[in-house]
Short mmCIF file of C-alpha atoms in Angstrom, two decimals:
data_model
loop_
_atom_site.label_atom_id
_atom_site.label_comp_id
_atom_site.label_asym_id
_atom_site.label_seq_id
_atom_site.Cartn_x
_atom_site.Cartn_y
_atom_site.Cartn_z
CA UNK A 1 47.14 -21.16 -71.89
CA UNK A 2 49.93 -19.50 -70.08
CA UNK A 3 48.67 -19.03 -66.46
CA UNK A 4 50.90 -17.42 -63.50
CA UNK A 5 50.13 -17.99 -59.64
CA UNK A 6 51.26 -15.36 -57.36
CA UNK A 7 51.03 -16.33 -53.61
CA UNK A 8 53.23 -14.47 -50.43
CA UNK A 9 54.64 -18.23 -49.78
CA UNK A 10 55.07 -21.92 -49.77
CA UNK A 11 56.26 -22.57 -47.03
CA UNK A 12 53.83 -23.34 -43.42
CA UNK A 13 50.99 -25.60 -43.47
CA UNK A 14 48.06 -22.95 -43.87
CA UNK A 15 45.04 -23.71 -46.00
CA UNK A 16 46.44 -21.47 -48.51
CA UNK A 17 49.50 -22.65 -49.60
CA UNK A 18 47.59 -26.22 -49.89
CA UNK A 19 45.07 -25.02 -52.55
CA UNK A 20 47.20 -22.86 -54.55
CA UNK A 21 49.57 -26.15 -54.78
CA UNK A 22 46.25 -28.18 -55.37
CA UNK A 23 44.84 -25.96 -58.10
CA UNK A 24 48.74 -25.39 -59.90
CA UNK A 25 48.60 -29.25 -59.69
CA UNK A 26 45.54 -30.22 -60.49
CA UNK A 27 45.74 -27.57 -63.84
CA UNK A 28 49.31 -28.05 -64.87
CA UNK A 29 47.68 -31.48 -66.85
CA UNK A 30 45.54 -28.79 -69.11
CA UNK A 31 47.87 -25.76 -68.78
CA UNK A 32 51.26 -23.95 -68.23
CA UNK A 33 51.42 -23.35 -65.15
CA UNK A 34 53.81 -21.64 -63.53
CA UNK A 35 53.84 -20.13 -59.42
CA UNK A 36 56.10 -17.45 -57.95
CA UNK A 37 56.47 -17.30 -53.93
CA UNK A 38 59.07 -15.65 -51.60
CA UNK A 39 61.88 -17.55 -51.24
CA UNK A 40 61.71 -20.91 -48.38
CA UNK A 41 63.77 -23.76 -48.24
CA UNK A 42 60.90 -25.93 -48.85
CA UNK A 43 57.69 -26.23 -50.14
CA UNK A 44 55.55 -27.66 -47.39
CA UNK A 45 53.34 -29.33 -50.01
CA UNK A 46 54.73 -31.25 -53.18
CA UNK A 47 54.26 -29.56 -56.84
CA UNK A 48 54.14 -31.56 -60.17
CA UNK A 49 57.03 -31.13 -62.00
CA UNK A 50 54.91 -29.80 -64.67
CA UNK A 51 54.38 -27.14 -62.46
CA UNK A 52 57.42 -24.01 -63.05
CA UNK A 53 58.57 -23.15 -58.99
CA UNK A 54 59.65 -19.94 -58.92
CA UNK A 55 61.43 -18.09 -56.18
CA UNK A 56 62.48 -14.62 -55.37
CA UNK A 57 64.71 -13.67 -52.62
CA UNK A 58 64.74 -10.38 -50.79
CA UNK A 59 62.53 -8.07 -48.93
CA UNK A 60 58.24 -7.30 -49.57
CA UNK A 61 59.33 -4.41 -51.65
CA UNK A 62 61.77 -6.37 -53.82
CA UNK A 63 59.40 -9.45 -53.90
CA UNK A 64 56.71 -7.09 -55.44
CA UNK A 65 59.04 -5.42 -57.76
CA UNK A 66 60.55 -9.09 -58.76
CA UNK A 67 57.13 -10.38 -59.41
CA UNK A 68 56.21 -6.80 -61.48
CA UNK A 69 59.32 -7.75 -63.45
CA UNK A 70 59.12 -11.10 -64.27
CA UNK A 71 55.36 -10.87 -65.27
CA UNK A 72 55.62 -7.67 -67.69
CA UNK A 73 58.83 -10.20 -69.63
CA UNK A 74 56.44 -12.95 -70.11
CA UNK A 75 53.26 -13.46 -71.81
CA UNK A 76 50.77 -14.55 -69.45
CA UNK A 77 47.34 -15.16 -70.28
CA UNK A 78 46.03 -15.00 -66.42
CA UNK A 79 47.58 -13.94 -63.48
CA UNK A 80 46.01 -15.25 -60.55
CA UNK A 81 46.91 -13.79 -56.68
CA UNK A 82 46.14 -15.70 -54.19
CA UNK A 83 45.82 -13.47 -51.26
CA UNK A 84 44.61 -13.15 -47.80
CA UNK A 85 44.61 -9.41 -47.17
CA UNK A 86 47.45 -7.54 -48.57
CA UNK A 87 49.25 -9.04 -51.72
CA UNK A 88 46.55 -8.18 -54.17
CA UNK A 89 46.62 -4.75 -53.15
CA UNK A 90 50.15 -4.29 -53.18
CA UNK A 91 51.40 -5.53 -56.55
CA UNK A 92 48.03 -3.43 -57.77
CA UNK A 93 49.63 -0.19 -55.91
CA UNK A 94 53.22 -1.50 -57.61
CA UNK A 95 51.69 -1.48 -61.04
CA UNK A 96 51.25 -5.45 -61.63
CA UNK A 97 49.74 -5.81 -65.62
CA UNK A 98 48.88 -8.51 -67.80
CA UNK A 99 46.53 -9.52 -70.35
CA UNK A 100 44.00 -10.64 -67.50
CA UNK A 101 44.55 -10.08 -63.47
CA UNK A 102 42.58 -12.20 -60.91
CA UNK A 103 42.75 -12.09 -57.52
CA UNK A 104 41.53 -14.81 -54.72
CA UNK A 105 40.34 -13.54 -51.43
CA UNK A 106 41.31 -16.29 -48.99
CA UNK A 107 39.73 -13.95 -46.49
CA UNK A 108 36.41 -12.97 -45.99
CA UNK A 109 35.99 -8.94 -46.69
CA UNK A 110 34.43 -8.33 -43.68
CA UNK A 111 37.45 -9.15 -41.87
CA UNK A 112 40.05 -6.46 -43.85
CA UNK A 113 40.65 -3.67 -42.23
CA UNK A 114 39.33 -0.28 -43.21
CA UNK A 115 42.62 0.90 -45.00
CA UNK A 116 42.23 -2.44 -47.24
CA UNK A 117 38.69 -2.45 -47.46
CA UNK A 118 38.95 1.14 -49.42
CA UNK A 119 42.37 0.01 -51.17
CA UNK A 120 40.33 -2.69 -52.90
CA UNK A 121 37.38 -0.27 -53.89
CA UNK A 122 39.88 1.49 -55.41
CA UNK A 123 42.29 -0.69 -57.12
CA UNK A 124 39.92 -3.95 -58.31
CA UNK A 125 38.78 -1.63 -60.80
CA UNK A 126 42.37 -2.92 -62.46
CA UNK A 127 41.95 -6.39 -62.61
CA UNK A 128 39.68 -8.25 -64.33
CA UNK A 129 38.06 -11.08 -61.83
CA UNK A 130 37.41 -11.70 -58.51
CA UNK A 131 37.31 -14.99 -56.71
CA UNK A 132 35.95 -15.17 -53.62
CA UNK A 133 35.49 -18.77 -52.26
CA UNK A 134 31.36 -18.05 -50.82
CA UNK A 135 28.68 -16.79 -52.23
CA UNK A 136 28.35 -14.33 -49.03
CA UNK A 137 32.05 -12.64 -49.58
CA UNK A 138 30.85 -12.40 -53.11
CA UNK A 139 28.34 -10.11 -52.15
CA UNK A 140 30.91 -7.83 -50.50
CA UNK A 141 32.44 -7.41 -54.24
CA UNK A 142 29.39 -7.16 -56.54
CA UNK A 143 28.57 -3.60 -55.57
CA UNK A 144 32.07 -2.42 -57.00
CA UNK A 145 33.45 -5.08 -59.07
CA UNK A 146 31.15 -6.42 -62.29
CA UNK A 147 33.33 -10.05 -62.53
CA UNK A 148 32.87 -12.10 -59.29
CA UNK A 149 33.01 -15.57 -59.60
CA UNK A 150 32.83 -17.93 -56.35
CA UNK A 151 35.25 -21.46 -56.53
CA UNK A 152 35.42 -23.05 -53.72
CA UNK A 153 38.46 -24.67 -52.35
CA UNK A 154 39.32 -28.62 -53.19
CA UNK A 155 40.08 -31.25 -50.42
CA UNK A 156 43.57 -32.63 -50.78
CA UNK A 157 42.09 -36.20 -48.93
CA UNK A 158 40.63 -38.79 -50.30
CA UNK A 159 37.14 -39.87 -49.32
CA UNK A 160 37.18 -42.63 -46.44
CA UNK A 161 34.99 -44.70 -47.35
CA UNK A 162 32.00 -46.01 -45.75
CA UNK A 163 32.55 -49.11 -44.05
CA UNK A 164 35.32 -47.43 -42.21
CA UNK A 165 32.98 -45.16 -40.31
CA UNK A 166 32.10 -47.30 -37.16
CA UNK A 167 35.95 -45.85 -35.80
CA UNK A 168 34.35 -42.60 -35.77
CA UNK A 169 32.02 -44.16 -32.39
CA UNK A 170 34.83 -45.56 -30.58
CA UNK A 171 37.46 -42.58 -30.94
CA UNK A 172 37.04 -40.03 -27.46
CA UNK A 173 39.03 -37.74 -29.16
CA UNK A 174 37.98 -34.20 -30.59
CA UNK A 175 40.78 -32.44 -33.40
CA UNK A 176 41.19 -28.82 -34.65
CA UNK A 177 43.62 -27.84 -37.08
CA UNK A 178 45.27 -23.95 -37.56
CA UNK A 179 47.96 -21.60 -36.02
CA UNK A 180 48.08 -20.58 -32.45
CA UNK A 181 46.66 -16.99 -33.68
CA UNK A 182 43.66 -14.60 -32.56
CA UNK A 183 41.82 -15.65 -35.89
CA UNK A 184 41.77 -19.10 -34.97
CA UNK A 185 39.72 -18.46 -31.52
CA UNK A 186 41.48 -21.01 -29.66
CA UNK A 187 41.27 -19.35 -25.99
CA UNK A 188 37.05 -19.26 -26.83
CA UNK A 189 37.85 -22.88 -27.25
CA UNK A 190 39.74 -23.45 -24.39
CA UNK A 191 37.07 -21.70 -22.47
CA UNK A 192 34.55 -23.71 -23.87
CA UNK A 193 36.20 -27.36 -22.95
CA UNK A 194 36.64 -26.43 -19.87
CA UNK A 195 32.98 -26.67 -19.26
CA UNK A 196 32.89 -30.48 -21.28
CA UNK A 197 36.28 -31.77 -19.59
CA UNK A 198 34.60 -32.00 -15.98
CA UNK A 199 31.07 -33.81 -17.84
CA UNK A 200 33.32 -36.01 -19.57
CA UNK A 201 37.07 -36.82 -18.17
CA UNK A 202 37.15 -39.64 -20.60
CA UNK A 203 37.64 -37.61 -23.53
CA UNK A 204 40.34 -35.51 -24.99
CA UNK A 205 40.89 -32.14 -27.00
CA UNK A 206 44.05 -32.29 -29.38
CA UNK A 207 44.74 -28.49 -31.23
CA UNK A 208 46.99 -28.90 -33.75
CA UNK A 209 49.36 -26.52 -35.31
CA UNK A 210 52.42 -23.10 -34.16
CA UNK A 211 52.00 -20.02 -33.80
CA UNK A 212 52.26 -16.55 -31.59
CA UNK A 213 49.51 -17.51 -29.03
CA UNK A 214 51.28 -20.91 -28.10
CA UNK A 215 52.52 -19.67 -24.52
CA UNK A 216 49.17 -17.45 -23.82
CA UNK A 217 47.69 -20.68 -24.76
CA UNK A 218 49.13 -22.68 -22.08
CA UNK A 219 49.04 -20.12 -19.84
CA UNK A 220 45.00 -20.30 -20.27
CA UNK A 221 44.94 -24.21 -19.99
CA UNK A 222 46.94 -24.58 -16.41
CA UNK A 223 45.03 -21.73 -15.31
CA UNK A 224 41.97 -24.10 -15.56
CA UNK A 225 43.75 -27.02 -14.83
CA UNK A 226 42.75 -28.55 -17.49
CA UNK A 227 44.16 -32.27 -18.25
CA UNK A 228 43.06 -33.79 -21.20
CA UNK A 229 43.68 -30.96 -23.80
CA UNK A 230 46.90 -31.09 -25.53
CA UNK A 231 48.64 -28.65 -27.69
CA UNK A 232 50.36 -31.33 -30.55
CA UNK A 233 52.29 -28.71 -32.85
CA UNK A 234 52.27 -29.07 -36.15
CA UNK A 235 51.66 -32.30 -38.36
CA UNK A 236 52.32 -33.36 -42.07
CA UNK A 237 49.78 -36.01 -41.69
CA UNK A 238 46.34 -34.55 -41.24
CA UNK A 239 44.63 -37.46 -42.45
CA UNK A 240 46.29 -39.60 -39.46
CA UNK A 241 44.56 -36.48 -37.40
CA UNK A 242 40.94 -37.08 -39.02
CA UNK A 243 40.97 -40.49 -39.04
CA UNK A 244 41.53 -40.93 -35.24
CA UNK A 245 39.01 -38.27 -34.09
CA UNK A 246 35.08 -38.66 -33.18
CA UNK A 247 34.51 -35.43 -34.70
CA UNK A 248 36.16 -32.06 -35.62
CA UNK A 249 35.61 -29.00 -33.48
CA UNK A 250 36.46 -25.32 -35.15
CA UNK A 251 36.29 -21.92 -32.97
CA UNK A 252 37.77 -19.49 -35.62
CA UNK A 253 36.70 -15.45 -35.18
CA UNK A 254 36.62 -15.07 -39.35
CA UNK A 255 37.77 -17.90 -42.10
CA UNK A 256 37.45 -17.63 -45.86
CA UNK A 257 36.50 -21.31 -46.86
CA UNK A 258 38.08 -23.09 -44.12
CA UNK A 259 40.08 -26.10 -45.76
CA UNK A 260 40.05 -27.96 -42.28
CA UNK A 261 36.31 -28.41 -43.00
CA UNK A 262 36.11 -29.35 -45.75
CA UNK A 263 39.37 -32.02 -45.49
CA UNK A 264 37.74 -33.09 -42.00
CA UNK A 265 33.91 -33.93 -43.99
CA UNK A 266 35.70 -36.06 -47.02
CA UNK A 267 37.07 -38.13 -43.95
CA UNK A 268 34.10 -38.40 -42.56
CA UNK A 269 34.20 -36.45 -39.38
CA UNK A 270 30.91 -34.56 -38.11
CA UNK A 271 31.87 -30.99 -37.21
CA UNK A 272 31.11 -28.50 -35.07
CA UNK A 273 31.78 -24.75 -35.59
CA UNK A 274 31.39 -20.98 -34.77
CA UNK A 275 29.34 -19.66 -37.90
CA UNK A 276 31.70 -17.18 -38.07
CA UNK A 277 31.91 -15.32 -41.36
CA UNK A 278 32.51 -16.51 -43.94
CA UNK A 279 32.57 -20.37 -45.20
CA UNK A 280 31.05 -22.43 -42.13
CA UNK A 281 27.64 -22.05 -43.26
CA UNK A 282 28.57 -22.80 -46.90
CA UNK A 283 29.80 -26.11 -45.77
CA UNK A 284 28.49 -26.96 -42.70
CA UNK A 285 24.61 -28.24 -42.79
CA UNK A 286 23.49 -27.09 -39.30
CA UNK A 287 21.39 -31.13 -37.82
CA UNK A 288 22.40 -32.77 -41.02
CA UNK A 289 26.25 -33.05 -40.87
CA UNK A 290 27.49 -30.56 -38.28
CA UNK A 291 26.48 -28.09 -35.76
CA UNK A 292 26.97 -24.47 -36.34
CA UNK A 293 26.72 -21.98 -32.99
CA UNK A 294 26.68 -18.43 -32.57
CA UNK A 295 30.02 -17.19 -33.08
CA UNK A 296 32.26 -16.14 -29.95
CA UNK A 297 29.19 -17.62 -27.90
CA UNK A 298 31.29 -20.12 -25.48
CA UNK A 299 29.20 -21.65 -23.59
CA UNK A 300 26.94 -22.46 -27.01
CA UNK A 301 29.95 -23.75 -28.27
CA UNK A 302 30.32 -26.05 -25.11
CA UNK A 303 26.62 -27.48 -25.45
CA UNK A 304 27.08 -28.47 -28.76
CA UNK A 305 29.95 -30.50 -27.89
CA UNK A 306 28.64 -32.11 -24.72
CA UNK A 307 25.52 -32.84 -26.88
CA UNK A 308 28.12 -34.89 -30.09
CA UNK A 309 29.87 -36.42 -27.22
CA UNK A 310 26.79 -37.84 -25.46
CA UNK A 311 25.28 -39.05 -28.86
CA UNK A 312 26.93 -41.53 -30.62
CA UNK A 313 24.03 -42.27 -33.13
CA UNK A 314 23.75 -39.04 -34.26
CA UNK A 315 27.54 -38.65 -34.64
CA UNK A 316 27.70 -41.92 -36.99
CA UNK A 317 24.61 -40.77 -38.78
CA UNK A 318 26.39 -37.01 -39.31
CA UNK A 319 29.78 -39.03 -40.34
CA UNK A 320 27.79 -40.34 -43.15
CA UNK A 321 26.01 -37.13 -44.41
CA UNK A 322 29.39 -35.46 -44.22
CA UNK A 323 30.90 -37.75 -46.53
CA UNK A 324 28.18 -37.02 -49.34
CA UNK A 325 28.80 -33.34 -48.50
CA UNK A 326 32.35 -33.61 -49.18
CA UNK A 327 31.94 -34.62 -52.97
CA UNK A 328 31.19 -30.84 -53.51
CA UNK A 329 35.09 -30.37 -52.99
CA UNK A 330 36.78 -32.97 -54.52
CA UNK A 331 39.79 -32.25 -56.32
CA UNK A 332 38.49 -33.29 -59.55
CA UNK A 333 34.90 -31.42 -59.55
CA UNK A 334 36.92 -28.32 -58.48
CA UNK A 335 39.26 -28.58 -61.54
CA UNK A 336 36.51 -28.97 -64.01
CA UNK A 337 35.07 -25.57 -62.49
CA UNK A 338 38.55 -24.12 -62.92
CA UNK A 339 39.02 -25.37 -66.04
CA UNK A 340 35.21 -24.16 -67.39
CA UNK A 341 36.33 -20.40 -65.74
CA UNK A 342 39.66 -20.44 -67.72
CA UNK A 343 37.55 -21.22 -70.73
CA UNK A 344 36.20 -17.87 -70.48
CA UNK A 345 39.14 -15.44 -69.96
#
């Protein structure tokens, strides 16, 4: 089968560009697989060289007509979009056809704005399937689209095994992963350690990753005075990140399946989140593995922190559970899924 990925870029080290280069990889054994991006000078994560790279220069308007063109000269079976909010929509609107069109929302619906919200009403009556990565975005879709599947996204880690765990007790370090963006909630975070730091001066909060919000950022931690958070930049060694942490701390506004999750459980971290929409609550087992808050709720978000921190036991017995919730998203189970959906097109 002939099978074409479409995705903005490869470049950056968001959760997207990791699972489209995870599923073209992880498929490219059973299919052709080929993915066209925007132009960068290099892929941020490695693809098979089974895997065709292709790469179009230019502006959004000639990227969409490129892609238009090079899919109507070839005979693809499935075109797959990976999108967050507006790719879908625009190579819909620029007349994008082939024998079967799927788009994956990387976002959760509730989070597009109006404008895209009635653009997809509109224009998913053209394509064939939509992914969604929960089962609650899925209901968003079902009430105008009659082919939604859910796949969730794979974990490009390994699982640490269990021996290894007992690190997890010793490490005063908490990790969160993402770009310096409103999405990502980081100043709700800030807010929030600056209620733990003054409990517990022994500890530390690393945020990893760039973005827009960097100086605001920094701005918001002197104006607390705050010395034991640190903003690291970005990393091409995550698992380093993981494996050095007591347990994983996430204060996003909106995800779609948030890949930092699910990469920090197959390492064995405990978590704690926002259950913002959508994906925490599909990974996360509130008391079993994790501890979900209200979202935006600070100073809930500060409890549950103070009360991992001060618990040790219940952090190595979390580590553990998290580990057997991680098998959901290994690469391999996810491929099989894949695979068993392509079966059907």
């Amino acid at each position: 089968m002939k099978i074409a990925f479409i995705i903005a870029s490869l470049e950056g080290y968001g959760g997207t560009n990791r699972v489209a280069t995870l599923l073209a990889n992880g498929l490219s054994s059973h299919h052709d697989i080929t993915i066209v991006s925007r132009y960068s000078l290099k892929n941020t994560y490695p693809l098979n060289d089974e895997v065709k790279d292709i790469k179009f220069t230019g502006n959004n308007l000639s990227f969409l007509w490129q892609c238009r063109q090079y899919i109507d000269d070839r005979s693809f079976d499935v075109v797959i979009i990976h999108t967050m909010s507006k790719l879908t929509p625009a190579l819909l609107l620029g007349g994008i056809k082939a024998k079967n069109v799927w788009s994956i929302e990387h976002i959760s619906y509730d989070f597009h704005s109006f404008m895209y919200k009635q653009l997809r009403k509109k224009l998913y009556t053209k394509i064939n399937k939509v992914i969604t990565l929960t089962q609650n975005d899925a209901s968003n879709y079902k009430p105008f689209h009659n082919h939604v599947a859910v796949m969730v996204n794979p974990s490009s880690l390994s699982l640490k095994i269990d021996s290894t765990l007992t690190k997890k007790l010793t490490s005063k370090t908490l990790v969160s992963i993402g770009r310096l963006t409103y999405q990502k909630g980081y100043e709700l975070l800030i807010k929030a350690w600056s209620l733990v730091e003054p409990l517990h001066s022994n500890w530390s909060l690393h945020l990893y990753g760039d973005g827009e919000d960097k100086e605001k950022l920094e701005n918001l931690i002197a104006s607390f005075n705050l010395q034991n958070i640190v903003l690291k930049g970005s990393t091409n060694d995550v698992q380093a990140v993981y494996d050095n942490a007591g347990f994983y701390i996430m204060s996003s506004r909106f995800e779609g399946l948030p890949v930092v999750l699910i990469e920090a459980q197959s390492r064995g971290l405990p978590i704690v989140s926002f259950d913002c929409p959508s994906g925490p609550a599909e990974i996360v087992h509130h008391g079993i593995d994790g501890i979900l808050v209200q979202n935006g709720n600070v100073l809930a978000l500060a409890e549950a922190m103070i009360h991992m921190i001060e618990n040790p036991q219940l952090r190595q017995t979390m580590a553990r559970e998290a580990l057997q919730s991680a098998q959901t998203y290994h690469i391999d189970t996810v491929i099989d899924k894949w695979l068993a959906l392509l079966a059907d097109a």
